């Protein structure tokens, strides 16, 4: 009787379990399967549409992880998609950290606990508007390193790191009873280069690290995925809100007619950069895109579903050009920076519920914490910026200056000091090159700023008296995370030239014997700066520094150079709390720099905006006294005060208005091509009849394909004599007849931001002709252009008839 019952139970449980599920005998874990089927993914043998929410664990304080996961679940998502950020896990070569906020295995276990799956994107490069795209800065200590290539040192480090990731996450793949269903190989390599051997090598490393059974995929754009597509990987497409979805999958459908379709990054909004309006994308278009994909059984990951915050120094910078990202990574996502549902969330939730097998979605979880105001408080303690220095080196008999990397520093600022020659007339000082924000002083007197964001390189100096010294202060911002410029050294990367022009004679001088001073972005160093205020500086002095030089620096310090305007430096203040809560620290009284609260680094601020407040999570606050330290490299305008407000300010620009730039006169002799573009999506080429030389590239749109008033362009390239794309690193916009910033920042620089989903658009009410003038930075020989209209269905705003001009004379 007993035996019969047991057999019956066994039989029953066997029948109940899907044929694809089995129990791992060694540890009794229920194991599912995830596989690629005909036109669909298969979970335990059944068709499965991946509805993933992209969320980044380091952008959320650990205390809030589970709340954010539950929010995604309440939105109808079944999966969380994460990147692995190499540079937070290996801050120094061979020192690994997977604890606390870096405990990604725990994050994945929380996802599983909440009945969801995980997609892991372990890089090594991740982009993500994250410092250096996730690569550790110390790689740059090998000067000739080729990043994201088969450089032996790079590949060795990747292998070591991925092995560590494997130790954390391989036990959590679905084959081992965990939540991880898919793992990505590299990231959008097509927008970096064409190199299948490299991508294959990364695939092999990922496999070897313990991801040999899990489904592997690679993500790219529909315009470039074939460049590096490997036969044995799943191919997924990335595109944004508004894109023409059928068009995005057209080529994939042709090449792999039976493959499941997935948009591995469907951009819900966009990231913000300093000095431009906050980006938004219409909710209705995002929801319509998701609706269309779900109705067609297309899997997706919504990037971002919750963006969070790039705390500390982790915000990266976009390129071409240098466009550092703000601290907030709100992204106009459905779940906002501080974890709350937005109108987009509610609208999307309604649509997601339609595809939930007739079931109601789980309730939206309560916020784990309330929001508080903190009354204005003063940061009255001040310490000189130079009190933050902890290391000095001299470049004897050389005009070379040392970068952050040479000084073994990831993030912070440098001060460079050298003797100047006497000059009788004005001269031009050029920093070769300034990375990123420099303030120039002569004998402690402020001369001006050279800002890489504005593509500035030089400044005019007044006549220089005998025995003068130059002091250059350089603050580094995030390292570039996109495109070829990710090899982004900080500080002054080479040298400084001073050019005088005496009538016909031009003389160039390079100062030598630089004193290179390091000021780290580091909380304990900031604390020391206050201890140091009244003491002799306890320097870690390079042996080569002479006593007189040391005294020179000391005297500079006591003369308080850098203090003569607005008082840059460290500021400290306190506030008391009866109850903790999330708040938004208003930084508008300050200039530019970093904030630490109770030792947590909140991130960067800059009065130019658009972000004016920093998210301060309540879980980092305490009842009683809380400490705030601000490192301001410019200095506050008035009294150094802060307060906590109950709403973020992400969209307040404080730029000096540039005087209205006049429309340049387009002379007939500059004209190099006229014609008409074709209608519809996709890249188009125009070849000029003759090779034309000039610094300015002008596109004049005469009318649109739809016969309406608006013009738009998504991307634009100039081609060299061989028809190859010219670098756009030094491009700036000289003139655009109008820019639509009413919703989503459609500024003219979007034509060269290397992003196919972003575009320049003219405002309503302004009619054709529309003119765009690109300053290519120097004179180039141009044989033609490549042009990409908007990615949306019907390519709205496409130009029909055009004139193209090339000239040096605007
Ligand atoms: C690409 C990258 C992401 C992110 C987005 C823009 O798709 O893969 O990491 O940078 O662009 O937010
Ligand atoms: Ca673009």
PDB file of N, CA and C in Angstrom, residues 190 218-230 235-237 248 251-252 255:
ATOM      1  N   UNK A 190      29.195  47.270 -33.564  1.00  0.00           N
ATOM      2  CA  UNK A 190      29.074  47.864 -34.899  1.00  0.00           C
ATOM      3  C   UNK A 190      29.257  49.367 -34.930  1.00  0.00           C
ATOM      4  N   UNK A 218      24.146  38.989 -29.198  1.00  0.00           N
ATOM      5  CA  UNK A 218      24.860  40.243 -29.405  1.00  0.00           C
ATOM      6  C   UNK A 218      23.874  41.286 -29.912  1.00  0.00           C
ATOM      7  N   UNK A 219      24.028  42.515 -29.411  1.00  0.00           N
ATOM      8  CA  UNK A 219      23.085  43.571 -29.786  1.00  0.00           C
ATOM      9  C   UNK A 219      23.766  44.622 -30.643  1.00  0.00           C
ATOM     10  N   UNK A 220      23.023  45.159 -31.577  1.00  0.00           N
ATOM     11  CA  UNK A 220      23.540  46.183 -32.486  1.00  0.00           C
ATOM     12  C   UNK A 220      22.388  46.961 -33.094  1.00  0.00           C
ATOM     13  N   UNK A 221      22.704  47.788 -34.070  1.00  0.00           N
ATOM     14  CA  UNK A 221      21.667  48.540 -34.768  1.00  0.00           C
ATOM     15  C   UNK A 221      21.346  47.824 -36.081  1.00  0.00           C
ATOM     16  N   UNK A 222      20.137  48.050 -36.560  1.00  0.00           N
ATOM     17  CA  UNK A 222      19.740  47.396 -37.808  1.00  0.00           C
ATOM     18  C   UNK A 222      20.658  47.831 -38.953  1.00  0.00           C
ATOM     19  N   UNK A 223      21.256  49.018 -38.831  1.00  0.00           N
ATOM     20  CA  UNK A 223      22.093  49.522 -39.924  1.00  0.00           C
ATOM     21  C   UNK A 223      23.482  48.904 -39.926  1.00  0.00           C
ATOM     22  N   UNK A 224      23.883  48.245 -38.835  1.00  0.00           N
ATOM     23  CA  UNK A 224      25.278  47.792 -38.805  1.00  0.00           C
ATOM     24  C   UNK A 224      25.507  46.408 -38.182  1.00  0.00           C
ATOM     25  N   UNK A 225      24.438  45.661 -37.865  1.00  0.00           N
ATOM     26  CA  UNK A 225      24.657  44.414 -37.109  1.00  0.00           C
ATOM     27  C   UNK A 225      25.361  43.326 -37.911  1.00  0.00           C
ATOM     28  N   UNK A 226      25.312  43.442 -39.244  1.00  0.00           N
ATOM     29  CA  UNK A 226      25.950  42.381 -40.034  1.00  0.00           C
ATOM     30  C   UNK A 226      27.476  42.481 -40.003  1.00  0.00           C
ATOM     31  N   UNK A 227      27.982  43.668 -39.653  1.00  0.00           N
ATOM     32  CA  UNK A 227      29.438  43.868 -39.642  1.00  0.00           C
ATOM     33  C   UNK A 227      30.156  42.860 -38.743  1.00  0.00           C
ATOM     34  N   UNK A 228      29.560  42.584 -37.596  1.00  0.00           N
ATOM     35  CA  UNK A 228      30.224  41.707 -36.625  1.00  0.00           C
ATOM     36  C   UNK A 228      29.363  40.533 -36.192  1.00  0.00           C
ATOM     37  N   UNK A 229      28.273  40.292 -36.929  1.00  0.00           N
ATOM     38  CA  UNK A 229      27.346  39.236 -36.514  1.00  0.00           C
ATOM     39  C   UNK A 229      27.986  37.850 -36.577  1.00  0.00           C
ATOM     40  N   UNK A 230      27.990  37.135 -35.450  1.00  0.00           N
ATOM     41  CA  UNK A 230      28.567  35.791 -35.413  1.00  0.00           C
ATOM     42  C   UNK A 230      27.450  34.764 -35.602  1.00  0.00           C
ATOM     43  N   UNK A 235      20.948  37.379 -32.573  1.00  0.00           N
ATOM     44  CA  UNK A 235      21.116  38.794 -32.926  1.00  0.00           C
ATOM     45  C   UNK A 235      19.892  39.578 -32.494  1.00  0.00           C
ATOM     46  N   UNK A 236      20.137  40.631 -31.734  1.00  0.00           N
ATOM     47  CA  UNK A 236      19.029  41.496 -31.307  1.00  0.00           C
ATOM     48  C   UNK A 236      19.315  42.924 -31.758  1.00  0.00           C
ATOM     49  N   UNK A 237      18.256  43.716 -31.884  1.00  0.00           N
ATOM     50  CA  UNK A 237      18.396  45.078 -32.415  1.00  0.00           C
ATOM     51  C   UNK A 237      18.135  46.103 -31.310  1.00  0.00           C
ATOM     52  N   UNK A 248      13.052  48.142 -38.661  1.00  0.00           N
ATOM     53  CA  UNK A 248      14.195  47.781 -37.818  1.00  0.00           C
ATOM     54  C   UNK A 248      14.513  46.280 -37.896  1.00  0.00           C
ATOM     55  N   UNK A 251      15.941  43.531 -42.180  1.00  0.00           N
ATOM     56  CA  UNK A 251      17.138  42.805 -42.625  1.00  0.00           C
ATOM     57  C   UNK A 251      17.328  41.510 -41.822  1.00  0.00           C
ATOM     58  N   UNK A 252      17.084  41.583 -40.522  1.00  0.00           N
ATOM     59  CA  UNK A 252      17.202  40.379 -39.691  1.00  0.00           C
ATOM     60  C   UNK A 252      16.241  39.303 -40.211  1.00  0.00           C
ATOM     61  N   UNK A 255      17.712  37.705 -43.273  1.00  0.00           N
ATOM     62  CA  UNK A 255      18.902  36.877 -43.042  1.00  0.00           C
ATOM     63  C   UNK A 255      18.588  35.652 -42.193  1.00  0.00           C
TER      64      UNK A 255
END
